[in-house]
Every structure is written in structure tokens, then in C-alpha cells.
Short mmCIF file of C-alpha atoms in Angstrom, two decimals:
data_model
loop_
_atom_site.label_atom_id
_atom_site.label_comp_id
_atom_site.label_asym_id
_atom_site.label_seq_id
_atom_site.Cartn_x
_atom_site.Cartn_y
_atom_site.Cartn_z
CA MET A 284 -23.27 10.63 -45.64
CA ILE A 285 -25.52 11.92 -42.87
CA LYS A 286 -28.21 12.68 -45.37
CA LEU A 287 -28.00 9.13 -46.66
CA PHE A 288 -28.33 7.73 -43.14
CA TYR A 289 -31.54 9.74 -42.38
CA LYS A 290 -33.32 8.31 -45.30
CA PRO A 291 -36.45 6.51 -43.94
CA ARG A 292 -35.60 3.16 -45.28
CA ASN A 293 -32.13 3.26 -43.82
CA ILE A 294 -33.45 4.24 -40.37
CA VAL A 295 -35.93 1.42 -40.50
CA CYS A 296 -33.13 -0.97 -41.39
CA PHE A 297 -30.98 0.35 -38.54
CA ILE A 298 -33.73 -0.04 -36.04
CA ILE A 299 -34.42 -3.64 -37.23
CA ILE A 300 -30.69 -4.39 -36.80
CA VAL A 301 -30.66 -2.93 -33.43
CA ILE A 302 -33.69 -4.85 -32.37
CA ILE A 303 -32.16 -8.15 -33.81
CA LEU A 304 -28.96 -7.46 -32.03
CA SER A 305 -30.72 -6.53 -28.76
CA ILE A 306 -32.85 -9.73 -28.83
CA SER A 307 -29.79 -11.92 -29.73
CA LEU A 308 -27.71 -10.39 -26.85
CA PHE A 309 -30.74 -10.83 -24.46
CA LEU A 310 -31.09 -14.48 -25.50
CA LEU A 311 -27.30 -15.05 -25.18
CA PHE A 312 -27.21 -13.33 -21.72
CA ARG A 313 -30.23 -15.13 -20.37
CA SER A 314 -28.77 -18.50 -21.66
CA ILE A 315 -25.46 -17.92 -20.05
CA SER A 316 -27.07 -16.75 -16.78
CA ASN A 317 -29.38 -19.85 -16.69
CA GLU A 318 -26.39 -22.20 -17.57
CA LYS A 319 -24.36 -20.66 -14.75
CA LEU A 320 -27.29 -21.09 -12.39
CA ALA A 321 -27.49 -24.77 -13.39
CA LYS A 322 -23.84 -25.29 -12.44
CA GLU A 323 -24.35 -23.47 -9.05
CA ILE A 324 -27.45 -25.38 -8.06
CA ARG A 325 -25.87 -28.73 -9.17
CA MET A 326 -23.14 -28.15 -6.79
CA GLU A 327 -25.57 -27.21 -4.07
CA TYR A 328 -27.64 -30.31 -4.78
CA GLN A 329 -24.63 -32.55 -4.57
CA LYS A 330 -23.36 -30.97 -1.39
CA TRP A 331 -26.82 -31.63 0.13
CA GLN A 332 -26.84 -35.21 -0.95
CA LYS A 333 -23.55 -35.94 0.83
CA THR A 334 -25.15 -34.88 4.08
CA LEU A 335 -27.85 -37.57 3.74
CA PRO A 336 -27.55 -40.59 6.14
CA LYS A 337 -26.62 -43.89 4.59
CA LEU A 338 -27.14 -47.31 5.92
CA THR A 339 -24.83 -50.19 5.22
CA LYS A 340 -26.40 -53.12 3.26
CA PRO A 341 -26.38 -55.69 6.11
CA GLU A 342 -28.66 -53.55 8.39
CA ASP A 343 -30.94 -52.09 5.57
CA GLY A 344 -34.20 -54.07 4.80
CA MET A 345 -34.99 -51.87 1.82
CA PRO A 346 -32.85 -53.81 -0.89
CA ILE A 347 -34.88 -56.94 0.05
CA ILE A 348 -38.19 -55.23 -0.13
CA LEU A 349 -37.26 -53.68 -3.52
CA LYS A 350 -36.65 -57.11 -4.85
CA GLY A 351 -40.19 -58.02 -4.03
CA VAL A 352 -41.72 -54.72 -5.11
CA GLU A 353 -40.02 -54.74 -8.44
CA LYS A 354 -42.02 -57.85 -9.33
CA PHE A 355 -45.14 -55.65 -9.09
CA ARG A 356 -43.72 -53.55 -12.03
CA ILE A 357 -46.43 -51.73 -13.96
CA ILE A 358 -45.41 -50.75 -17.43
CA LYS A 359 -45.64 -46.91 -18.16
CA HIS A 360 -48.84 -46.05 -19.92
CA GLU A 361 -50.45 -49.45 -19.17
CA PRO A 362 -53.61 -49.47 -17.15
CA ILE A 363 -53.37 -50.01 -13.33
CA PRO A 364 -54.64 -53.57 -12.34
CA GLU A 365 -58.34 -53.33 -11.47
CA LEU A 366 -57.90 -54.84 -8.11
CA TYR A 367 -55.99 -51.69 -7.11
CA PHE A 368 -59.36 -50.17 -6.70
CA PHE A 369 -60.92 -52.93 -4.79
CA GLY A 370 -62.31 -52.56 -1.31
CA PHE A 371 -63.29 -54.91 1.42
CA ASP A 372 -66.94 -55.10 0.19
CA ASP A 373 -65.84 -55.97 -3.25
CA LEU A 374 -64.67 -59.30 -1.91
CA ALA A 375 -68.17 -60.36 -0.99
CA ASP A 376 -68.43 -61.15 -4.63
CA LYS A 377 -66.97 -64.65 -4.98
CA SER A 378 -65.58 -64.10 -8.47
CA ASN A 379 -63.74 -60.91 -7.24
CA LYS A 380 -62.30 -62.85 -4.37
CA ALA A 381 -61.13 -65.68 -6.53
CA TYR A 382 -59.44 -62.90 -8.74
CA VAL A 383 -57.69 -61.52 -5.67
CA LEU A 384 -56.54 -64.95 -4.45
CA ARG A 385 -55.07 -65.79 -7.90
CA GLU A 386 -53.11 -62.56 -7.94
CA ILE A 387 -51.90 -63.19 -4.37
CA GLU A 388 -50.79 -66.76 -5.55
CA ASN A 389 -48.97 -65.20 -8.70
CA LYS A 390 -47.18 -62.66 -6.57
CA ASN A 391 -46.38 -65.10 -3.74
CA GLU A 392 -42.55 -64.97 -4.14
CA ALA A 393 -42.61 -61.21 -4.36
CA LEU A 394 -44.72 -60.92 -1.17
CA LYS A 395 -42.23 -63.29 0.63
CA ALA A 396 -39.41 -60.93 -0.23
CA ILE A 397 -41.37 -58.02 1.10
CA TYR A 398 -42.26 -59.76 4.31
CA LYS A 399 -38.69 -60.78 4.85
CA GLY A 400 -37.47 -57.20 4.27
CA LEU A 401 -40.08 -55.87 6.74
CA THR A 402 -38.43 -57.94 9.58
CA TYR A 403 -35.53 -55.51 9.52
CA SER A 404 -35.66 -52.54 11.88
CA LYS A 405 -33.95 -49.99 9.58
CA PHE A 406 -34.69 -48.95 5.97
CA GLN A 407 -33.16 -46.54 3.52
CA ALA A 408 -35.74 -45.71 0.99
CA PRO A 409 -34.42 -44.80 -2.58
CA ILE A 410 -34.35 -41.18 -3.53
CA ASP A 411 -35.68 -41.85 -6.93
CA ASN A 412 -39.46 -42.41 -7.56
CA ARG A 413 -39.22 -45.35 -9.91
CA TYR A 414 -41.18 -47.91 -7.73
CA LEU A 415 -43.67 -45.75 -5.86
CA LEU A 416 -46.66 -47.03 -7.79
CA GLU A 417 -45.41 -50.53 -7.28
CA PHE A 418 -45.14 -49.98 -3.52
CA ARG A 419 -48.77 -48.83 -3.53
CA TYR A 420 -49.89 -51.84 -5.55
CA ALA A 421 -47.98 -54.23 -3.30
CA ALA A 422 -49.47 -52.74 -0.20
CA LYS A 423 -53.01 -52.89 -1.73
CA LEU A 424 -52.56 -56.60 -2.50
CA ILE A 425 -51.42 -57.23 1.10
CA THR A 426 -54.45 -55.24 2.37
CA LEU A 427 -56.75 -57.41 0.05
CA LYS A 428 -55.05 -60.50 1.49
CA GLY A 429 -56.04 -59.20 5.03
CA ASP A 430 -59.59 -58.48 3.75
CA SER A 431 -59.85 -62.11 2.50
CA ALA A 432 -58.68 -63.53 5.86
CA ARG A 433 -61.24 -61.29 7.58
CA ILE A 434 -64.04 -62.59 5.46
CA ASP A 435 -62.88 -66.17 6.33
CA GLY A 436 -63.09 -65.25 10.07
CA ASN A 437 -59.31 -65.21 10.60
CA ILE A 438 -59.10 -61.83 12.50
CA PRO A 439 -55.46 -62.36 13.74
CA GLU A 440 -54.32 -63.12 10.14
CA ALA A 441 -56.26 -60.11 8.79
CA ILE A 442 -54.45 -57.85 11.42
CA ARG A 443 -51.05 -59.24 10.48
CA GLU A 444 -51.63 -58.32 6.86
CA TYR A 445 -53.01 -54.91 7.58
CA MET A 446 -50.05 -54.03 9.80
CA SER A 447 -47.64 -55.46 7.06
CA ALA A 448 -49.19 -53.10 4.57
CA LEU A 449 -48.87 -50.13 6.97
CA ARG A 450 -45.23 -50.97 7.70
CA LEU A 451 -44.52 -51.22 4.03
CA GLY A 452 -45.90 -47.68 3.58
CA ALA A 453 -43.90 -46.47 6.58
CA THR A 454 -40.60 -47.70 5.05
CA LEU A 455 -41.17 -44.77 2.65
CA CYS A 456 -40.97 -42.31 5.49
CA THR A 457 -37.28 -43.08 5.67
CA SER A 458 -36.95 -40.95 2.58
CA ASP A 459 -37.59 -37.18 2.82
CA ASP A 460 -38.63 -37.16 -0.74
CA LEU A 461 -42.11 -35.53 -1.15
CA ALA A 462 -43.31 -38.16 -3.63
CA SER A 463 -42.31 -41.01 -1.32
CA ARG A 464 -44.18 -39.33 1.60
CA THR A 465 -47.15 -38.85 -0.63
CA ALA A 466 -47.17 -42.45 -1.55
CA GLU A 467 -47.08 -43.43 2.23
CA LEU A 468 -50.15 -41.19 2.84
CA ASP A 469 -52.05 -43.07 0.01
CA ILE A 470 -51.06 -46.44 1.54
CA LEU A 471 -52.15 -45.26 4.92
CA TYR A 472 -55.54 -44.11 3.69
CA ARG A 473 -56.26 -47.28 1.87
CA VAL A 474 -55.11 -49.65 4.69
CA SER A 475 -57.22 -47.47 7.13
CA ALA A 476 -60.24 -48.16 4.97
CA SER A 477 -60.01 -51.81 6.02
CA LEU A 478 -58.20 -51.61 9.46
CA ILE A 479 -60.57 -49.01 10.99
CA PRO A 480 -63.83 -50.80 10.35
CA MET A 481 -62.43 -54.13 11.64
CA LEU A 482 -61.26 -52.52 14.90
CA SER A 483 -64.68 -50.89 15.16
CA GLU A 484 -66.87 -53.94 14.28
CA GLU A 485 -65.03 -57.12 15.16
CA ARG A 486 -64.55 -58.65 18.60
CA ILE A 487 -60.86 -58.92 18.95
CA ASP A 488 -58.78 -60.83 21.45
CA GLU A 489 -57.23 -58.62 24.17
CA THR A 490 -53.64 -59.76 23.45
CA VAL A 491 -54.09 -59.09 19.73
CA LEU A 492 -55.53 -55.64 20.48
CA SER A 493 -52.61 -54.87 22.73
CA ASN A 494 -50.13 -55.84 19.97
CA VAL A 495 -51.99 -53.72 17.38
CA LEU A 496 -51.94 -50.79 19.69
CA GLU A 497 -48.15 -51.17 20.33
CA ASP A 498 -47.47 -51.47 16.60
CA LEU A 499 -49.51 -48.45 15.71
CA MET A 500 -47.81 -46.19 18.15
CA GLU A 501 -44.41 -47.44 16.83
CA LEU A 502 -45.39 -46.60 13.36
CA GLN A 503 -46.76 -43.16 14.34
CA SER A 504 -43.46 -42.37 16.23
CA LYS A 505 -41.42 -43.22 13.12
CA ARG A 506 -43.32 -41.04 10.60
CA GLY A 507 -40.82 -38.30 10.90
CA SER A 508 -41.16 -34.51 10.99
CA PHE A 509 -42.30 -32.29 8.08
CA TYR A 510 -39.21 -30.09 7.92
CA PRO A 511 -36.95 -32.58 6.13
CA VAL A 512 -39.44 -33.04 3.48
CA VAL A 513 -39.58 -29.24 2.75
CA LYS A 514 -35.78 -29.15 2.60
CA ALA A 515 -35.63 -32.19 0.37
CA GLU A 516 -38.27 -30.93 -1.99
CA PHE A 517 -36.40 -27.67 -2.26
CA TYR A 518 -33.18 -29.47 -3.42
CA SER A 519 -35.21 -31.71 -5.76
CA TYR A 520 -36.64 -28.47 -7.10
CA LEU A 521 -33.09 -27.24 -7.71
CA ASN A 522 -32.17 -30.42 -9.44
CA LEU A 523 -35.26 -30.23 -11.69
CA VAL A 524 -34.48 -26.63 -12.61
CA GLY A 525 -30.94 -27.79 -13.60
CA ASP A 526 -32.46 -30.62 -15.78
CA LEU A 527 -34.79 -28.07 -17.60
CA ILE A 528 -31.97 -25.75 -18.29
CA GLU A 529 -29.65 -28.48 -19.47
CA GLY A 530 -32.43 -30.05 -21.48
CA LYS A 531 -32.29 -33.36 -19.46
CA SER A 532 -35.96 -33.02 -18.67
CA LYS A 533 -38.72 -31.97 -21.11
CA ALA A 534 -41.29 -29.38 -20.14
CA GLU A 535 -44.16 -31.71 -21.05
CA ASP A 536 -42.98 -34.24 -18.50
CA VAL A 537 -42.20 -31.81 -15.70
CA PHE A 538 -45.51 -29.71 -16.07
CA TYR A 539 -47.82 -32.67 -17.05
CA PRO A 540 -50.88 -32.32 -17.23
CA ASP A 541 -50.72 -28.47 -17.20
CA TYR A 542 -48.34 -28.32 -20.16
CA LYS A 543 -49.62 -27.01 -23.42
CA ARG A 544 -47.57 -26.29 -26.66
CA ASN A 545 -48.30 -22.66 -26.80
CA LEU A 546 -46.44 -19.41 -26.58
CA TYR A 547 -46.81 -19.13 -22.72
CA TRP A 548 -45.23 -22.36 -22.11
CA LEU A 549 -42.42 -21.78 -24.64
CA ILE A 550 -41.61 -18.59 -22.76
CA ARG A 551 -42.13 -20.23 -19.36
CA THR A 552 -39.66 -23.15 -19.98
CA SER A 553 -37.06 -21.78 -22.41
CA LYS A 554 -33.66 -21.16 -20.88
CA TYR A 555 -33.18 -18.48 -23.50
CA ILE A 556 -36.15 -16.45 -22.33
CA HIS A 557 -37.25 -17.48 -18.75
CA ASN A 558 -35.33 -16.18 -15.75
CA TYR A 559 -34.89 -19.31 -13.62
CA ARG A 560 -32.70 -17.43 -11.12
CA ASP A 561 -35.83 -15.46 -10.02
CA ASP A 562 -37.70 -18.78 -9.49
CA VAL A 563 -34.97 -20.19 -7.23
CA LYS A 564 -34.66 -16.96 -5.28
CA ASN A 565 -38.36 -16.71 -4.65
CA TYR A 566 -38.70 -20.39 -3.72
CA ARG A 567 -35.68 -20.13 -1.42
CA GLU A 568 -37.54 -17.30 0.45
CA ASP A 569 -40.72 -19.41 0.50
CA VAL A 570 -38.94 -22.41 2.13
CA GLU A 571 -38.36 -20.20 5.23
CA THR A 572 -42.18 -19.93 5.56
CA TYR A 573 -42.70 -23.65 4.99
CA ASN A 574 -40.08 -24.67 7.55
CA ALA A 575 -42.19 -23.07 10.34
CA ILE A 576 -45.21 -25.23 9.46
CA ASP A 577 -46.05 -28.31 11.44
CA PRO A 578 -48.97 -30.41 10.11
CA THR A 579 -49.38 -31.99 13.46
CA GLN A 580 -50.52 -28.56 14.64
CA TYR A 581 -52.56 -27.91 11.66
CA TYR A 582 -55.29 -26.21 13.76
CA LYS A 583 -52.96 -23.28 14.39
CA LEU A 584 -52.87 -22.44 10.60
CA PRO A 585 -55.48 -19.93 9.46
CA ARG A 586 -57.51 -20.94 6.40
CA LYS A 587 -56.50 -17.70 4.70
CA PHE A 588 -52.78 -18.58 5.08
CA LEU A 589 -53.36 -21.98 3.33
CA GLU A 590 -55.33 -20.21 0.53
CA GLN A 591 -52.40 -17.79 -0.01
CA LEU A 592 -50.04 -20.82 -0.32
CA SER A 593 -52.21 -22.13 -3.13
CA LEU A 594 -52.24 -18.69 -4.86
CA LYS A 595 -48.39 -18.52 -4.57
CA ARG A 596 -48.15 -21.73 -6.65
CA GLU A 597 -49.95 -20.41 -9.70
CA GLY A 598 -47.60 -20.09 -12.69
CA ARG A 599 -44.66 -21.44 -10.71
CA LEU A 600 -42.68 -24.61 -10.76
CA ILE A 601 -43.44 -25.56 -7.13
CA PRO A 602 -45.70 -28.11 -5.36
CA ASN A 603 -49.14 -27.27 -4.03
CA TRP A 604 -47.89 -26.93 -0.37
CA SER A 605 -51.42 -26.10 0.86
CA ALA A 606 -52.80 -29.52 -0.23
CA ILE A 607 -49.63 -31.29 1.08
CA ILE A 608 -49.91 -29.71 4.51
CA VAL A 609 -53.59 -30.71 4.63
CA ASN A 610 -52.86 -34.31 3.56
CA HIS A 611 -50.13 -34.69 6.18
CA ALA A 612 -52.40 -33.31 8.78
CA LYS A 613 -55.15 -35.67 7.84
CA ALA A 614 -52.92 -38.63 7.83
CA GLU A 615 -51.62 -37.89 11.28
CA SER A 616 -55.34 -37.44 12.43
CA ILE A 617 -56.23 -40.79 10.97
CA LEU A 618 -53.31 -42.60 12.57
CA ARG A 619 -53.93 -40.98 15.97
CA GLY A 620 -57.68 -41.65 15.76
CA THR A 621 -56.92 -45.39 14.88
CA ILE A 622 -54.70 -45.62 17.94
CA VAL A 623 -57.36 -44.07 20.17
CA LEU A 624 -60.01 -46.43 18.80
CA ALA A 625 -57.75 -49.47 19.51
CA ALA A 626 -57.07 -48.13 23.05
CA LEU A 627 -60.79 -47.69 23.66
CA GLN A 628 -61.57 -51.29 22.50
CA LEU A 629 -58.68 -52.55 24.72
CA CYS A 630 -59.92 -50.61 27.73
CA LYS A 631 -63.55 -52.02 27.19
CA SER A 632 -62.03 -55.52 26.79
CA ARG A 633 -60.09 -55.33 30.04
CA ASN A 634 -62.50 -53.59 32.20
CA GLY A 635 -65.79 -54.72 30.70
CA LYS A 636 -66.89 -51.05 30.28
CA LEU A 637 -65.92 -47.90 28.34
CA PRO A 638 -63.93 -45.07 29.92
CA ARG A 639 -65.96 -42.03 30.86
CA SER A 640 -63.54 -39.81 28.87
CA LEU A 641 -60.50 -40.16 26.70
CA MET A 642 -58.29 -38.85 29.39
CA GLU A 643 -58.74 -42.28 31.19
CA LEU A 644 -56.65 -43.66 28.29
CA ALA A 645 -53.60 -41.59 29.36
CA GLY A 646 -52.26 -44.79 31.18
CA ILE A 647 -52.47 -46.89 27.97
CA ILE A 648 -51.37 -44.26 25.29
CA PRO A 649 -49.37 -40.97 25.49
CA LYS A 650 -51.55 -37.92 26.10
CA HIS A 651 -50.48 -36.18 22.89
CA LEU A 652 -51.99 -39.01 20.85
CA LEU A 653 -55.42 -37.95 22.19
CA ILE A 654 -55.12 -34.61 20.48
CA ASP A 655 -56.69 -34.33 17.01
CA PRO A 656 -54.12 -32.25 14.88
CA LEU A 657 -56.99 -31.03 12.83
CA SER A 658 -58.79 -29.31 15.78
CA GLY A 659 -56.21 -28.98 18.53
CA SER A 660 -58.63 -30.56 20.96
CA SER A 661 -59.20 -34.24 21.93
CA PHE A 662 -60.88 -36.45 19.34
CA ILE A 663 -64.66 -36.26 19.99
CA TYR A 664 -65.80 -39.11 22.09
CA ARG A 665 -69.42 -39.69 23.27
CA ILE A 666 -70.86 -42.65 25.06
CA GLN A 667 -74.27 -44.00 23.94
CA GLY A 668 -75.55 -46.85 26.02
CA ASP A 669 -72.83 -49.50 26.00
CA ASP A 670 -71.47 -48.15 22.64
CA PHE A 671 -69.76 -44.89 21.55
CA PHE A 672 -69.02 -42.29 18.89
CA LEU A 673 -65.35 -41.52 18.09
CA TYR A 674 -64.58 -39.03 15.34
CA SER A 675 -62.57 -36.03 14.14
CA VAL A 676 -64.16 -32.80 12.89
CA GLY A 677 -62.09 -33.02 9.64
CA TYR A 678 -59.91 -30.40 8.11
CA ASP A 679 -62.67 -27.90 7.89
CA ARG A 680 -62.96 -27.97 11.69
CA ILE A 681 -66.76 -28.14 11.66
CA ASP A 682 -68.39 -30.61 13.98
CA ARG A 683 -71.19 -32.40 11.99
CA LYS A 684 -72.12 -34.62 14.92
CA CYS A 685 -70.58 -37.64 13.42
CA SER A 686 -72.97 -37.44 10.42
CA ALA A 687 -70.38 -38.25 7.77
CA ASN A 688 -70.53 -41.91 7.97
CA THR A 689 -73.73 -43.56 9.13
CA SER A 690 -72.92 -46.94 7.62
CA MET A 691 -69.55 -47.08 9.33
CA ARG A 692 -67.68 -47.48 6.25
CA PHE A 693 -64.35 -45.68 6.20
CA GLU A 694 -63.57 -44.92 2.56
CA LEU A 695 -60.94 -42.89 0.83
CA ASP A 696 -63.31 -40.25 -0.63
CA GLN A 697 -64.51 -39.48 2.91
CA VAL A 698 -60.75 -38.75 3.88
CA ILE A 699 -60.48 -36.38 1.00
CA SER A 700 -63.90 -34.71 1.38
CA GLU A 701 -63.94 -31.28 2.98
CA ASP A 702 -67.46 -31.33 4.26
CA SER A 703 -67.31 -34.45 6.41
CA ASP A 704 -66.20 -35.64 9.85
CA ILE A 705 -63.66 -38.50 9.87
CA VAL A 706 -65.40 -41.23 11.72
CA PHE A 707 -63.61 -43.99 13.53
CA HIS A 708 -66.51 -45.61 15.44
CA SER A 709 -70.38 -45.12 15.42
CA PRO A 710 -73.12 -47.07 17.17
CA ASN A 711 -75.05 -47.14 13.95
CA LYS A 712 -75.76 -50.65 12.55
CA VAL A 713 -73.44 -51.74 9.82
CA GLU A 714 -75.10 -52.39 6.46
CA ARG A 715 -73.07 -55.56 5.98
CA ASP A 716 -74.25 -57.08 9.24
CA VAL A 717 -77.87 -56.52 8.20
CA LYS A 718 -77.12 -58.18 4.91
CA LYS A 719 -75.62 -61.20 6.77
CA GLU A 720 -78.65 -61.58 8.94
CA LYS A 721 -80.89 -61.74 5.75
#
């Protein structure tokens, strides 16, 4: 019997059987372990959801806003409307302006619902992300409505529309969901591309400026801290892991556009092979690091630390926290810089001259708003004749002497670009004014 067992063919068969059994046991063990993890994290996620604040319908303006936003519905896989990418200068073309006005007329009822919802003081943004693109599209159309009013010379109306668009974005800050906060940043960037040049270039009534300043400071105070976003994203991550294990989400949807149908992704996403428990453990430890980060004090973060955050993300199912932190810091810088610009224009309107330094604005706005979160110092302010420079050094913290924006156009690509200052006002002549004179 023993001799029979030691025959080479039988030994090979035995080894193959052992390997097959071992693999089967491994797959079974991994599957049971991951399914047990899914149940554990579902319970943890549901427990966290119960701690979230909830508003009663009578005091919540979000349901009314959503009725309007829903009418901006963009069908999945359909192209985004062209006017979403329009800017102020595009409306100089009469055909473009006519196209925008037609779209405003078509969405008139939807806009009325949004304006009505914005009259409320409290909002409970939905946790799901179904309407974020529609929020951004609605805010863009409201911004273009303001651009049209500005072209027609109706500055107060333009400001009302710009502020409405910013308020619409700010309602998303009532959700700690990362996708909602990211949509709010996008809205802030795009509205700023119209609002800042107007505050810089136009002569605005003192009362209107005062109201703008008050509204901007209120919006800035309601943006919320970064910590709840980190916490909410962690629990969203837990929920996503549960969906992957239970087959409720497909890898190609979760990892798009990185997902590829190859052996790596098969192993990376299979509940029978991949150890999701290690992922959750590692991310839980990382969250402690993220909790200590405050984007409003971005200047305290070493560049090497941010680079390490990016490296940690590679091959893992977590957001790019390095980019997220930078974008939150830039958004805060843009909002504070806009407030400082409005305060400078108001001071000039009241006193007939510019303040000698930004510290003289301390009686108009709180001192902490004079600090650029990207540099940790005051925004750079220099007087030139009866005009001035006002800018941020940008997130690379290099002062390029306000060289980033000689035409005084404030575009989204400037906000994103690493090698530029963020310019709020410059004495340089605006190209559009030269064209008008011609």
C-alpha cells in the first residue's frame, strides 16, 4: 500500500488534491471573513447615520430647492449642455447670449423653486449624490443670468444672481459628504470667475457693497469644518466596501476610470481573494491623521506630507486626500480674498481713498479673514497710485509679484494651476475695456 502511494503519479495527484483543497479552503475562508466584515461595517454605518442631525420639513429649504434642481436633470451618458462651459466673455457674442436667455426662460419655473428654497435659513442636503451635477448646472445658469445682467449694466441684479448661485452651492455644505463638498467648491470657483472681476472692475454703490460683504462673510462662516467630511467619507467608504463584498456595486463603477478587466483588478476586487479587512484597518488608522488636518491652516502642512498622502492612495480604495486638502484650502483662500476685495472697495467708497494696509480693514471684517490660508500671512496688498494689487501666492506659496493674471480675468484654470498667484485685483487695464473703447 505504501509502495503504491509513493508512485510518482500518485504523489502528483495527491499534491494536486491538496492544492485544490487548500485553494478552496482559502477562498471559502476569505469569503466568510469578508461577508462577516460586511455585516460589521453595515452595523457601524447604520449606527453613524442615526447620529446625523435631521431637520423637520417645515424648517428645511432643501426639499423646495430639489424640486427646482430636479428639472435640470442630465441623463446619464448624455453630453453636458454647452453653456455649462460658458464664461462672462462668451456672452459678448449675441448668439451665445440669446442661447443663454432662452435656456433661462425654459428653466424659469425651476429657478423660481430654487430662489424660494434659498429664502430659508436651514438646509439638510441629501446624503446621496444623485443631483450634484444638476446643482452645478443650476448654479452655472444662475451665474450666467448674473453675467447677462452685468452686460446690460444692471449691477445690483448681477450681484443678486451671483450671490444666489453661491448660496445654492453653500447649501451643499450642510452635508458632510465629500462629493457634495467638492460640488460646492466647483460652484464657488465658477461663480468667483464672474463675481471677483465685477467687484474689481465695476463702480458699485456703497450700500450694495456693504450688503455683498455681509453676505460673503455669512457664507464663509457657514462652510463648516473639515473634520466631519473626513468622518463622513470614512463611513461612506465602509458602506462602499460592504456594497463590493455583497455585490451591490460593480468594480467598474467604483474604480472608474482606473478599472481594467485584468488579473490585478480581479484579485483587487474579489471577495474570495482580496482581504478587505486590512483595507478597513489601514484606512481607520489613516483617518486619525486626516482628522488633525485643517485646510484653513494649509500653510502649516509640509509639501512632503501632502506627497506622502498621494502615495498612500496608490492601489487603495480611498480618495486623493492630498488634492482634497489643497482644493479646500484654495476655496477658503478665494472666499477670504473676495471678502477682502469687497472690504477694500467699500473702504475706498466711504473714505475716498484706499487704506494704507489691510490691518485698517479690521474694523470692517474680522482679522482672521485677512489671513491667506495658503501662506499663513495677510493677503498681499500693494498700493500703486490710486489703485492697488491684491493677491494670494497660491498653493505653491511662491510670490510671483501678481504676474499670473495681467488681464484681470479670474478663470478656473488659474485656480487649479500650481505655478500662479491667485489675483483678486490688479491695476492693469482690462482687455474688455480696451475693446469697448475701440
